[in-house]
Amino acid sequence: MALPSSDIGVPGDSSKGSLERKRADLERFLREAAALPGLDGGALKWLEEKLSEELFNLVVAGQFKRGKSSIINALLGEALLPAGVVPLTSVVTLIRSGKVASAHVEFGTSERRLIPLSQLADYVTERGNPNNAKGVERVVIHHPSPWLAHGVRLVDTPGIGSVYEHNTDEARKYLPQADAVLFVASVDQPVSRAELDFLIGVRQYAGKIFCLLNKVDYLRPEELSESVVFSTDTVRDALGASIPVFPVSARLALEGRVSGNADLIARSGFSEFEEALQRFMAEEKSAAWLTSIARSLQRVVKQVRFTVDLEAKILTEPLERIEANLGLFRREKDKAERDRRDFQLLLQADARRLLKEEVEPTLEEFKQQEQTRIGSAIELWFSELSELPAGKLQSALQERLIAQVRGGYDSWLAREEIEISRAFQSLCARFWSQMQQSVDELMRRSSELFAVDFERSAAEAKWTTESGFYYKFWYEPTSLRILSSSVVLALPKILAGRLILKRTRATALDLIEVHAGRIRHDLRERLEQSVRDAQKEIVSQFESTILSIERAIDGALTTRARSLGDAIARREELASARASIQGLEAGLARTIEATVSGSQTAV
């Protein structure tokens, strides 16, 4: 059974050890840092969580009846998720690491309910939970598979293109959160237009796509070869680039894993896919992630060194000089806090400006284009369908209209939401940078006032934003409902057709306008929430840094006021802490250098 190895190294880095050894080093550095005096506990907790989770969304997506749940079962090595020949998965299922297999259901009402694994089908399938009548938000499973170690999270999405429209909505909803996607197709059916369109949308979100052609055991060798070539060429032509394509049999892989039959596993083709996924997780993901944590910890440790040196200095400096400098320090601190308030107001204003000057004009332009496009399309549809009876004509026009408006806005969002997210993250990065500069300037001025060395150090922001913005397509065909079927049937066909055409045009304008408003409102709400989240995280670090400086100053003054003996004992404690800090800084510097140089050689 091929599993993620705990000893996967980076090419060209064998002399410095594997990424796993670097991870172990970071865990040790975090433990050592926790013992340092005056450490920012919030920052350390965030780094510990980031290292322990390494949250990485591996989203499994594709058309219904392609075997997505079977692929996940093969990865996990047991028949965990329900699988069958009818559209099954109706809600998103998240699978995370856990010591033992367990599951709970999260409902839209915020209720959380533990369930036996044997009852999964009652909540995640169309048969057990038709049209999601139970109001399930998602199902979360914990499982001890090594594939889920270090924060990897498998996301099983409903199949696109089934008769259940809400399934496609749920699948699309999770795409913006994908770090990598396992796109599941089938060798026994040509890749459809719907699958290609979905794959094009996937490519705009995921940093990596693996295409799995499932059910290879259904075809003879010559048929399989032809299908793989056709699917590979089709996908490449649609995307304008090649992505890795793996013919597999999830059924054979799972049977082989459960029974320990190496021949079945070899025939399944699953090992080649797992090896490629394994390389990606090790070489393209982990090095940058480890470096980011190490650099952030490096900055935290340098700030601790500064406060240790500051306290030691105040323990020995003449009191009259310290008192004079304390007044200057407080003025600098007040200035930094004024800067922080100004920066917060600027971030809020910039987010509003982003919405008003960049998002809304683009959305308005698209809305007008859609009104023209769909208006012309309605005329063509009516011409094609005019021979239908009035009732069927009305239904057919309504169905096409909803599909076109939905598809138009989905496509617009797929193009625009990444740009919106990038623009907002750019605003937050600027806010983060300004706050860092303000903190660094306060520390620099403090270093001058009290003659303590200070070394600037960049670090990753400790805030994150949810990637992507998603709205729920909503339709209430008020205009068409006014004209009941009985009224239509009672009118002469020509008159009925004219009325249906007129109402369809009006409904199209209403739909396009309503959904532009919904998207505008949704983006505004998400931007405002993201601003609040970013401010909360960044400001908390700003305040923690100021507090650590004040504690160092106040602690030294309090110690001096007690006795000379207390001051001498405290200086010895600080000297010991200083030695520990120097050793920790040296270890972090070596880890960063080794990880960066190793990742640069990875292909």
Coordinates of N, CA and C in Angstrom, one line a residue, residues 310-322 325 449-451 560:
L310 N 16.5 45.1 26.5 CA 15.9 46.4 27.0 C 15.8 46.3 28.5
E311 N 15.2 45.2 29.0 CA 15.1 45.1 30.5 C 16.5 45.0 31.1
A312 N 17.4 44.3 30.5 CA 18.7 44.2 31.1 C 19.4 45.6 31.2
K313 N 19.2 46.4 30.1 CA 19.8 47.7 30.1 C 19.2 48.6 31.2
I314 N 17.9 48.6 31.4 CA 17.3 49.4 32.3 C 17.7 49.1 33.8
L315 N 18.0 47.8 33.9 CA 18.5 47.3 35.3 C 19.8 47.9 35.7
T316 N 20.6 48.4 34.7 CA 21.9 48.9 34.9 C 22.1 50.4 34.7
E317 N 21.2 51.0 33.9 CA 21.3 52.5 33.6 C 21.0 53.3 34.8
P318 N 21.6 54.5 34.8 CA 21.2 55.5 35.9 C 19.7 55.8 35.8
L319 N 19.0 55.9 36.9 CA 17.6 56.1 36.9 C 17.2 57.4 36.3
E320 N 18.0 58.5 36.5 CA 17.6 59.8 36.0 C 17.6 59.8 34.5
R321 N 18.5 59.0 33.8 CA 18.5 58.9 32.4 C 17.3 58.1 31.9
I322 N 17.0 57.0 32.6 CA 15.9 56.2 32.3 C 14.6 57.0 32.3
N325 N 14.2 59.3 29.4 CA 13.9 58.6 28.1 C 12.5 58.0 28.1
L449 N 16.8 55.3 22.3 CA 16.6 55.9 23.6 C 17.4 55.2 24.7
F450 N 17.3 53.8 24.6 CA 17.9 53.0 25.7 C 19.2 52.3 25.3
A451 N 19.7 52.6 24.1 CA 21.0 52.1 23.6 C 21.0 50.5 23.6
R560 N 14.3 46.9 40.3 CA 15.3 47.8 40.9 C 14.8 48.4 42.1

